[in-house]
Amino acid sequence: LVMLDDGEQAAGEVYRLREATTVIGRSEGQVRLPHDALVSARHAEIVRGGTARPYTWLLRDLGSSNGTFVRCGRAILRPDRLVLLGGRRLRFRPAEAAGAWAGAAEPAGTTLVDAAAVRASVWPMLVETTQAAGGMELALSEAELVLGRAGCGNTLEIADPQLAPHHGRIFRDPGGQWIIEAMPSLNGIWIQVGAVELTGVCRFQVGEQRFVFMS
């Protein structure tokens, strides 16, 4: 396990996973991150399975406050799932009443409509998780959208220098699920997980700290 130095993609402090369970946390565990306020006391663990090589390895979140994320090529956007895009943390919010507006009778007279309520009812959203007012909201108003850095001709544009000009795409599959898929970029797309098998070379993030696992 490599705990990456800031801004590095491969260099950092190396830990050999000698025990069956390795805990990562702010104040507990074999790998401690005492100065990262986004890390819970016991944040995540890596569990070795099997009695002989080749072992299996499982990364599991331990009910942390801020989540555990893995870099992925493609993932399903499940309700309330968190996504890291550059320096932004976004939550997937499905449409509250998808299809409710289709075929509805037109009301008589003049009707005042709250545009934000309409978007929430009709379209799924990616909503920035921030305590400050004016957090970003991205409406998934088409069956396929390309997201990337602002000013680069994307369907969804985010003003963030950590994003590639064309960073990823979001689309609805034939079964109605929303999928996010990475395009080639330096920083990638990171998805919140409860538990995931680690194979080969995997990158994950706990708090602000990024790791590389190599089996």
Coordinates of N, CA and C in Angstrom, one line a residue:
L1 N 0.9 -1.2 0.0 CA 0.0 0.0 0.0 C 0.9 1.2 0.0
V2 N 0.7 2.2 -0.9 CA 1.4 3.4 -1.0 C 0.5 4.6 -0.6
M3 N 0.9 5.3 0.4 CA 0.2 6.5 0.8 C 0.9 7.7 0.0
L4 N 0.2 8.2 -1.0 CA 0.8 9.1 -2.0 C 1.1 10.5 -1.4
D5 N 2.2 11.0 -1.8 CA 2.6 12.4 -1.4 C 1.6 13.3 -2.2
D6 N 1.4 14.5 -1.7 CA 0.5 15.5 -2.3 C 0.9 15.7 -3.8
G7 N -0.1 15.6 -4.6 CA 0.1 15.8 -6.1 C 0.8 14.7 -6.8
E8 N 1.2 13.6 -6.1 CA 2.0 12.5 -6.8 C 1.0 11.4 -7.2
Q9 N 1.3 10.8 -8.3 CA 0.5 9.7 -8.8 C 1.1 8.3 -8.4
A10 N 2.3 8.3 -8.0 CA 2.9 7.0 -7.7 C 3.9 7.0 -6.5
A11 N 4.5 8.2 -6.2 CA 5.5 8.3 -5.1 C 4.8 8.5 -3.8
G12 N 5.4 7.9 -2.7 CA 4.9 8.1 -1.4 C 5.4 7.1 -0.4
E13 N 4.8 7.0 0.8 CA 5.2 6.1 1.8 C 4.6 4.8 1.6
V14 N 5.5 3.7 1.7 CA 5.1 2.3 1.4 C 4.8 1.6 2.7
Y15 N 3.6 0.9 2.7 CA 3.3 0.0 3.8 C 3.1 -1.4 3.2
R16 N 3.8 -2.4 3.9 CA 3.5 -3.8 3.5 C 2.4 -4.3 4.4
L17 N 1.4 -4.9 3.7 CA 0.2 -5.4 4.4 C 0.5 -6.8 4.9
R18 N 1.0 -6.9 6.2 CA 1.4 -8.2 6.7 C 0.3 -8.8 7.5
E19 N -0.7 -8.0 7.9 CA -1.8 -8.6 8.8 C -3.0 -8.9 8.0
A20 N -3.9 -9.7 8.6 CA -5.1 -10.1 7.9 C -6.0 -8.9 7.7
T21 N -6.0 -7.9 8.7 CA -6.8 -6.7 8.6 C -5.9 -5.5 8.9
T22 N -6.0 -4.5 8.0 CA -5.3 -3.3 8.2 C -6.3 -2.2 8.2
V23 N -6.3 -1.5 9.4 CA -7.3 -0.4 9.6 C -6.6 1.0 9.3
I24 N -7.3 1.8 8.6 CA -6.9 3.2 8.3 C -7.8 4.1 9.0
G25 N -7.2 5.0 9.8 CA -8.0 6.0 10.6 C -7.3 7.2 11.1
R26 N -8.0 8.1 11.7 CA -7.4 9.3 12.2 C -6.6 9.0 13.5
S27 N -7.2 8.2 14.4 CA -6.6 8.0 15.7 C -6.4 6.5 16.0
E28 N -6.9 5.6 15.2 CA -6.8 4.2 15.4 C -6.3 3.5 14.1
G29 N -5.8 2.3 14.3 CA -5.4 1.5 13.2 C -3.9 1.5 12.9
Q30 N -3.5 0.7 11.9 CA -2.1 0.6 11.6 C -1.6 1.7 10.7
V31 N -2.5 2.3 9.9 CA -2.2 3.5 9.1 C -3.0 4.7 9.6
R32 N -2.3 5.7 10.2 CA -3.0 6.8 10.9 C -2.8 8.1 10.1
L33 N -3.9 8.9 10.0 CA -3.8 10.2 9.4 C -4.3 11.2 10.4
P34 N -3.5 11.6 11.4 CA -4.0 12.4 12.5 C -4.3 13.8 12.1
H35 N -3.8 14.3 11.0 CA -4.0 15.7 10.7 C -5.1 15.9 9.6
D36 N -5.8 14.9 9.2 CA -6.8 15.0 8.2 C -8.2 15.0 8.9
A37 N -8.8 16.2 8.9 CA -10.1 16.4 9.6 C -11.2 15.6 8.9
L38 N -11.1 15.1 7.7 CA -12.1 14.4 7.0 C -12.1 12.9 7.3
V39 N -11.1 12.5 8.0 CA -10.9 11.0 8.3 C -11.5 10.7 9.7
S40 N -12.3 9.7 9.7 CA -12.9 9.2 11.0 C -11.9 8.5 11.8
A41 N -12.1 8.3 13.1 CA -11.2 7.6 14.0 C -10.8 6.3 13.4
R42 N -11.8 5.5 13.1 CA -11.6 4.2 12.3 C -12.4 4.4 11.0
H43 N -11.7 4.6 9.9 CA -12.4 5.1 8.7 C -12.6 3.9 7.7
A44 N -11.6 3.1 7.5 CA -11.7 2.0 6.5 C -10.7 0.9 6.9
E45 N -10.9 -0.2 6.3 CA -10.0 -1.4 6.5 C -9.8 -2.1 5.2
I46 N -8.6 -2.7 5.1 CA -8.3 -3.7 4.0 C -8.2 -5.1 4.7
V47 N -9.0 -6.0 4.1 CA -9.1 -7.3 4.7 C -8.5 -8.3 3.7
R48 N -7.6 -9.2 4.2 CA -7.1 -10.2 3.4 C -7.9 -11.5 3.5
G49 N -8.3 -12.1 2.4 CA -9.0 -13.3 2.4 C -8.3 -14.5 1.9
G50 N -8.6 -15.7 2.3 CA -7.9 -16.9 1.9 C -6.8 -17.3 2.8
T51 N -6.4 -18.5 2.7 CA -5.3 -19.0 3.5 C -4.0 -19.2 2.9
A52 N -3.9 -19.0 1.6 CA -2.7 -19.1 0.8 C -2.8 -18.2 -0.4
R53 N -1.6 -17.9 -1.0 CA -1.6 -17.1 -2.2 C -2.2 -17.9 -3.4
P54 N -2.9 -17.2 -4.3 CA -3.2 -15.7 -4.3 C -4.3 -15.4 -3.3
Y55 N -4.1 -14.4 -2.4 CA -5.1 -13.9 -1.5 C -6.1 -13.0 -2.3
T56 N -7.2 -12.9 -1.6 CA -8.2 -11.8 -2.1 C -8.0 -10.7 -1.1
W57 N -8.4 -9.5 -1.6 CA -8.3 -8.3 -0.7 C -9.5 -7.4 -0.9
L58 N -10.1 -7.0 0.2 CA -11.3 -6.3 0.3 C -11.1 -4.9 1.0
L59 N -11.5 -3.8 0.3 CA -11.5 -2.5 1.0 C -12.9 -2.3 1.5
R60 N -13.1 -1.9 2.8 CA -14.4 -1.8 3.4 C -14.4 -0.5 4.2
D61 N -15.4 0.4 3.9 CA -15.7 1.6 4.7 C -16.2 1.1 6.1
L62 N -15.8 1.8 7.1 CA -16.2 1.4 8.5 C -17.3 2.4 9.1
G63 N -18.2 2.8 8.2 CA -19.2 3.8 8.6 C -18.7 5.2 8.8
S64 N -17.7 5.6 8.0 CA -17.1 6.9 8.2 C -18.0 8.0 7.9
S65 N -17.7 9.2 8.4 CA -18.6 10.3 8.2 C -18.5 10.9 6.8
N66 N -17.3 10.8 6.1 CA -17.1 11.4 4.8 C -16.9 10.4 3.7
G67 N -17.0 9.1 4.0 CA -16.9 8.2 2.9 C -15.5 7.7 2.5
T68 N -15.5 6.6 1.8 CA -14.3 6.1 1.1 C -14.6 6.0 -0.4
F69 N -13.6 6.4 -1.2 CA -13.8 6.5 -2.6 C -12.7 5.7 -3.4
V70 N -13.1 5.1 -4.5 CA -12.2 4.4 -5.4 C -12.2 5.1 -6.8
R71 N -11.1 5.1 -7.4 CA -11.0 5.6 -8.8 C -11.5 4.5 -9.7
C72 N -12.5 4.9 -10.6 CA -13.1 3.9 -11.4 C -13.2 4.3 -12.9
G73 N -13.3 3.3 -13.7 CA -13.5 3.6 -15.1 C -15.0 3.8 -15.5
R74 N -15.8 3.0 -14.7 CA -17.3 3.1 -14.9 C -18.0 2.7 -13.7
A75 N -19.1 3.3 -13.3 CA -19.9 3.0 -12.1 C -21.3 3.4 -12.3
I76 N -22.2 2.7 -11.6 CA -23.6 3.0 -11.6 C -23.8 4.2 -10.6
L77 N -24.6 5.1 -11.0 CA -25.0 6.2 -10.1 C -26.2 5.8 -9.3
R78 N -26.0 5.3 -8.1 CA -27.1 4.9 -7.3 C -27.6 6.1 -6.5
P79 N -28.9 6.1 -6.0 CA -29.4 7.2 -5.2 C -28.5 7.5 -4.0
D80 N -28.1 8.8 -3.9 CA -27.3 9.4 -2.8 C -25.9 9.0 -2.9
R81 N -25.4 8.4 -3.9 CA -24.0 8.0 -4.1 C -23.2 9.3 -4.3
L82 N -22.0 9.4 -3.7 CA -21.1 10.5 -3.8 C -20.1 10.3 -4.9
V83 N -19.8 11.3 -5.7 CA -18.8 11.3 -6.7 C -17.8 12.4 -6.5
L84 N -16.5 12.2 -6.6 CA -15.5 13.2 -6.6 C -15.1 13.5 -8.0
L85 N -15.3 14.8 -8.4 CA -14.8 15.3 -9.7 C -13.9 16.5 -9.5
G86 N -12.6 16.3 -9.7 CA -11.7 17.4 -9.4 C -11.8 17.7 -8.0
G87 N -12.0 19.0 -7.6 CA -12.1 19.4 -6.2 C -13.5 19.4 -5.7
R88 N -14.5 18.9 -6.5 CA -15.9 18.9 -6.2 C -16.4 17.6 -5.7
R89 N -17.3 17.6 -4.7 CA -17.9 16.4 -4.1 C -19.4 16.6 -4.5
L90 N -19.9 15.6 -5.3 CA -21.3 15.7 -5.8 C -22.1 14.5 -5.4
R91 N -23.4 14.7 -5.1 CA -24.3 13.6 -4.7 C -25.3 13.4 -5.8
F92 N -25.5 12.1 -6.2 CA -26.5 11.8 -7.2 C -27.9 11.7 -6.6
R93 N -28.8 12.5 -7.1 CA -30.1 12.6 -6.6 C -31.1 12.2 -7.7
P94 N -31.7 11.1 -7.6 CA -32.7 10.7 -8.7 C -33.8 11.6 -8.8
A95 N -34.5 11.6 -10.0 CA -35.7 12.4 -10.1 C -36.7 12.0 -9.0
E96 N -37.4 13.0 -8.4 CA -38.3 12.7 -7.4 C -39.6 12.1 -7.9
A97 N -40.0 12.4 -9.1 CA -41.2 11.9 -9.6 C -41.1 11.8 -11.1
A98 N -40.1 11.0 -11.6 CA -39.9 10.9 -13.0 C -41.1 10.5 -13.7
G99 N -41.5 11.2 -14.8 CA -42.6 10.9 -15.6 C -43.9 11.5 -15.1
A100 N -43.8 12.2 -13.9 CA -45.1 12.7 -13.3 C -45.6 13.8 -14.1
W101 N -44.8 14.5 -14.9 CA -45.3 15.7 -15.7 C -45.8 15.2 -17.1
A102 N -45.4 14.1 -17.5 CA -45.8 13.6 -18.8 C -47.3 13.2 -18.8
G103 N -48.0 13.8 -19.7 CA -49.4 13.4 -19.8 C -50.3 14.1 -18.8
A104 N -49.8 14.9 -17.9 CA -50.6 15.6 -17.0 C -51.5 16.7 -17.6
A105 N -52.7 16.8 -17.1 CA -53.6 17.8 -17.7 C -53.1 19.2 -17.5
E106 N -53.2 20.1 -18.5 CA -52.7 21.5 -18.4 C -53.7 22.2 -17.5
P107 N -53.2 22.9 -16.5 CA -54.0 23.7 -15.6 C -54.6 24.9 -16.3
A108 N -55.8 25.3 -15.9 CA -56.4 26.5 -16.5 C -55.8 27.8 -15.9
G109 N -55.7 28.8 -16.7 CA -55.2 30.1 -16.3 C -53.7 30.1 -16.1
T110 N -53.2 31.2 -15.5 CA -51.7 31.3 -15.4 C -51.2 30.6 -14.2
T111 N -50.1 29.9 -14.3 CA -49.5 29.0 -13.3 C -48.1 29.5 -13.0
L112 N -47.8 29.7 -11.8 CA -46.4 30.0 -11.4 C -45.7 28.8 -11.1
V113 N -44.5 28.6 -11.7 CA -43.8 27.3 -11.5 C -42.4 27.6 -10.9
D114 N -42.0 26.8 -9.9 CA -40.7 26.9 -9.3 C -39.8 26.1 -10.2
A115 N -38.9 26.7 -10.9 CA -38.0 26.0 -11.8 C -37.2 24.9 -11.1
A116 N -36.7 25.2 -9.9 CA -35.8 24.3 -9.2 C -36.7 23.1 -8.8
A117 N -37.9 23.3 -8.4 CA -38.8 22.1 -8.1 C -39.1 21.3 -9.3
V118 N -39.2 21.9 -10.5 CA -39.5 21.2 -11.7 C -38.3 20.3 -12.0
R119 N -37.1 20.9 -12.0 CA -35.9 20.1 -12.3 C -35.8 18.9 -11.3
A120 N -36.0 19.1 -10.0 CA -35.9 18.0 -9.1 C -36.9 16.9 -9.3
S121 N -38.1 17.3 -9.8 CA -39.2 16.3 -10.1 C -38.9 15.5 -11.4
V122 N -38.4 16.2 -12.4 CA -38.4 15.6 -13.7 C -37.0 15.0 -14.0
W123 N -35.9 15.7 -13.6 CA -34.6 15.2 -14.0 C -33.8 14.8 -12.8
P124 N -33.0 13.8 -13.0 CA -32.0 13.5 -11.9 C -31.0 14.6 -11.9
M125 N -30.3 14.7 -10.7 CA -29.3 15.8 -10.5 C -28.1 15.3 -9.9
L126 N -27.0 16.0 -10.1 CA -25.7 15.9 -9.4 C -25.7 17.2 -8.5
V127 N -25.7 17.1 -7.2 CA -25.8 18.2 -6.3 C -24.5 18.3 -5.5
E128 N -23.9 19.4 -5.5 CA -22.6 19.6 -4.7 C -23.0 19.6 -3.2
T129 N -22.2 18.8 -2.5 CA -22.4 18.7 -1.0 C -21.5 19.8 -0.4
T130 N -22.1 20.9 -0.1 CA -21.4 22.0 0.5 C -22.3 22.7 1.5
Q131 N -21.7 23.2 2.6 CA -22.5 24.0 3.5 C -22.8 25.4 3.1
A132 N -22.0 25.9 2.2 CA -22.1 27.2 1.7 C -23.3 27.3 0.7
A133 N -23.9 28.5 0.7 CA -25.0 28.8 -0.3 C -24.4 28.8 -1.7
G134 N -25.3 28.4 -2.6 CA -24.9 28.5 -4.0 C -24.1 27.3 -4.5
G135 N -24.3 26.1 -3.9 CA -23.6 24.9 -4.3 C -24.1 24.6 -5.7
M136 N -23.2 24.0 -6.5 CA -23.5 23.6 -7.9 C -24.6 22.5 -8.0
E137 N -25.5 22.7 -8.9 CA -26.4 21.6 -9.3 C -26.4 21.4 -10.8
L138 N -26.2 20.1 -11.1 CA -26.2 19.8 -12.6 C -27.3 18.8 -12.9
A139 N -28.2 19.3 -13.8 CA -29.4 18.5 -14.1 C -29.0 17.6 -15.3
L140 N -29.3 16.3 -15.1 CA -29.1 15.3 -16.2 C -30.3 15.3 -17.1
S141 N -30.4 16.3 -18.0 CA -31.6 16.5 -18.7 C -31.6 15.9 -20.1
E142 N -30.5 15.1 -20.4 CA -30.4 14.4 -21.7 C -30.0 12.9 -21.4
A143 N -30.3 12.0 -22.3 CA -29.9 10.6 -22.1 C -28.5 10.4 -22.1
E144 N -27.7 11.3 -22.7 CA -26.2 11.1 -22.6 C -25.6 12.5 -22.6
L145 N -24.7 12.7 -21.7 CA -24.0 14.0 -21.4 C -22.5 13.8 -21.3
V146 N -21.8 14.8 -21.8 CA -20.3 14.8 -21.5 C -20.0 15.9 -20.5
L147 N -19.2 15.6 -19.5 CA -18.8 16.6 -18.5 C -17.3 16.9 -18.6
G148 N -17.0 18.1 -18.3 CA -15.6 18.5 -18.3 C -15.4 19.9 -17.9
R149 N -14.2 20.4 -18.1 CA -13.8 21.8 -17.7 C -14.6 22.8 -18.5
A150 N -15.0 23.9 -17.8 CA -15.8 25.0 -18.4 C -15.1 25.6 -19.6
G151 N -15.9 25.9 -20.6 CA -15.3 26.6 -21.8 C -14.8 25.6 -22.8
C152 N -15.1 24.3 -22.6 CA -14.5 23.3 -23.6 C -15.6 22.6 -24.4
G153 N -16.8 23.2 -24.4 CA -17.9 22.6 -25.2 C -18.6 21.4 -24.7
N154 N -18.6 21.2 -23.4 CA -19.3 20.0 -22.8 C -20.7 20.3 -22.5
T155 N -21.5 19.2 -22.4 CA -22.9 19.4 -22.0 C -23.0 19.8 -20.6
L156 N -22.2 19.3 -19.7 CA -22.1 19.7 -18.3 C -20.7 20.3 -18.1
E157 N -20.6 21.6 -17.7 CA -19.4 22.2 -17.6 C -19.1 22.6 -16.1
I158 N -17.9 22.4 -15.6 CA -17.6 22.7 -14.2 C -16.3 23.5 -14.2
A159 N -16.3 24.6 -13.5 CA -15.2 25.5 -13.5 C -14.2 25.0 -12.4
D160 N -13.4 24.1 -12.9 CA -12.4 23.4 -12.0 C -11.2 23.1 -12.8
P161 N -10.0 23.6 -12.4 CA -8.8 23.4 -13.2 C -8.3 21.9 -13.1
Q162 N -8.8 21.2 -12.1 CA -8.4 19.8 -11.9 C -9.1 18.8 -12.9
L163 N -10.1 19.3 -13.6 CA -10.8 18.5 -14.6 C -10.1 18.6 -15.9
A164 N -10.2 17.5 -16.7 CA -9.7 17.5 -18.1 C -10.7 18.3 -18.9
P165 N -10.3 18.7 -20.1 CA -11.3 19.4 -21.0 C -12.5 18.5 -21.2
H166 N -12.3 17.2 -21.4 CA -13.5 16.3 -21.5 C -13.2 15.2 -20.5
H167 N -13.8 15.2 -19.4 CA -13.4 14.4 -18.3 C -14.2 13.1 -18.2
G168 N -15.4 13.1 -18.6 CA -16.2 11.8 -18.5 C -17.6 12.0 -19.1
R169 N -18.3 10.9 -19.2 CA -19.7 11.0 -19.7 C -20.6 10.3 -18.8
I170 N -21.9 10.8 -18.8 CA -23.0 10.2 -18.0 C -24.1 9.9 -19.0
F171 N -24.6 8.7 -18.8 CA -25.7 8.2 -19.8 C -26.6 7.3 -19.1
R172 N -27.8 7.2 -19.6 CA -28.8 6.2 -19.1 C -28.8 5.0 -19.9
D173 N -28.6 3.8 -19.3 CA -28.5 2.5 -20.0 C -29.9 2.0 -20.4
P174 N -30.0 1.0 -21.2 CA -31.4 0.5 -21.6 C -32.3 0.1 -20.4
G175 N -31.6 -0.3 -19.3 CA -32.4 -0.6 -18.1 C -32.9 0.5 -17.3
G176 N -32.5 1.8 -17.7 CA -32.9 3.0 -16.9 C -31.9 3.4 -15.9
Q177 N -30.8 2.7 -15.7 CA -29.8 3.1 -14.7 C -28.9 4.2 -15.3
W178 N -28.5 5.1 -14.4 CA -27.6 6.2 -14.9 C -26.1 5.7 -14.6
I179 N -25.3 5.8 -15.6 CA -23.9 5.3 -15.6 C -23.0 6.5 -15.7
I180 N -21.9 6.6 -14.9 CA -20.8 7.5 -15.1 C -19.6 6.8 -15.6
E181 N -18.9 7.3 -16.6 CA -17.8 6.6 -17.3 C -16.7 7.7 -17.5
A182 N -15.5 7.3 -17.1 CA -14.3 8.2 -17.1 C -13.8 8.2 -18.6
M183 N -13.3 9.4 -18.9 CA -12.5 9.6 -20.1 C -11.1 9.8 -19.6
P184 N -10.1 9.7 -20.5 CA -8.7 9.8 -20.1 C -8.4 11.2 -19.4
S185 N -7.9 11.1 -18.2 CA -7.6 12.4 -17.5 C -6.5 12.0 -16.4
L186 N -5.9 13.1 -15.9 CA -4.9 12.9 -14.9 C -5.5 12.6 -13.5
N187 N -6.7 13.2 -13.2 CA -7.3 13.0 -11.9 C -8.4 12.0 -11.8
G188 N -9.0 11.7 -12.9 CA -10.0 10.6 -12.9 C -11.3 10.9 -12.2
I189 N -12.2 9.9 -12.1 CA -13.5 10.0 -11.4 C -13.4 9.0 -10.2
W190 N -13.9 9.5 -9.1 CA -13.8 8.7 -7.8 C -15.3 8.5 -7.3
I191 N -15.6 7.3 -6.9 CA -16.9 6.9 -6.5 C -16.9 6.4 -5.1
Q192 N -17.9 6.8 -4.3 CA -18.0 6.3 -2.9 C -18.4 4.8 -2.9
V193 N -17.8 4.1 -2.1 CA -18.0 2.6 -2.0 C -18.2 2.2 -0.5
G194 N -19.0 1.2 -0.3 CA -19.1 0.6 1.0 C -18.1 -0.5 1.2
A195 N -18.0 -1.3 0.1 CA -16.9 -2.4 0.1 C -16.6 -2.7 -1.4
V196 N -15.4 -3.0 -1.7 CA -15.0 -3.3 -3.0 C -13.8 -4.2 -3.0
E197 N -13.7 -5.1 -3.9 CA -12.5 -6.0 -4.0 C -11.4 -5.3 -4.7
L198 N -10.2 -5.4 -4.1 CA -9.0 -4.8 -4.7 C -8.2 -5.8 -5.5
T199 N -8.0 -5.5 -6.7 CA -7.2 -6.4 -7.6 C -6.2 -5.6 -8.4
G200 N -5.1 -6.2 -8.7 CA -4.1 -5.5 -9.5 C -3.6 -4.3 -8.8
V201 N -3.7 -3.1 -9.6 CA -3.4 -1.8 -9.0 C -4.7 -1.0 -8.9
C202 N -5.0 -0.6 -7.7 CA -6.2 0.1 -7.4 C -5.9 1.4 -6.6
R203 N -6.6 2.5 -7.0 CA -6.4 3.7 -6.3 C -7.7 4.0 -5.5
F204 N -7.5 4.5 -4.2 CA -8.6 4.9 -3.4 C -8.3 6.1 -2.5
Q205 N -9.3 6.7 -2.0 CA -9.1 7.9 -1.2 C -9.9 7.8 0.1
V206 N -9.2 8.2 1.2 CA -9.7 8.3 2.5 C -9.5 9.7 3.0
G207 N -10.6 10.5 3.3 CA -10.4 11.9 3.6 C -9.8 12.6 2.4
E208 N -8.7 13.3 2.7 CA -8.0 14.0 1.6 C -6.8 13.2 1.1
Q209 N -6.6 12.0 1.7 CA -5.4 11.2 1.4 C -5.7 10.2 0.3
R210 N -4.8 10.1 -0.7 CA -5.0 9.1 -1.7 C -3.9 8.0 -1.5
F211 N -4.4 6.8 -1.9 CA -3.5 5.6 -1.8 C -3.5 4.8 -3.1
V212 N -2.5 4.0 -3.3 CA -2.4 3.0 -4.3 C -2.2 1.7 -3.7
F213 N -3.1 0.7 -4.0 CA -2.9 -0.7 -3.6 C -2.4 -1.5 -4.7
M214 N -1.3 -2.3 -4.4 CA -0.7 -3.2 -5.5 C -0.7 -4.6 -4.9
S215 N -1.4 -5.5 -5.6 CA -1.4 -6.9 -5.1 C -0.2 -7.7 -5.7

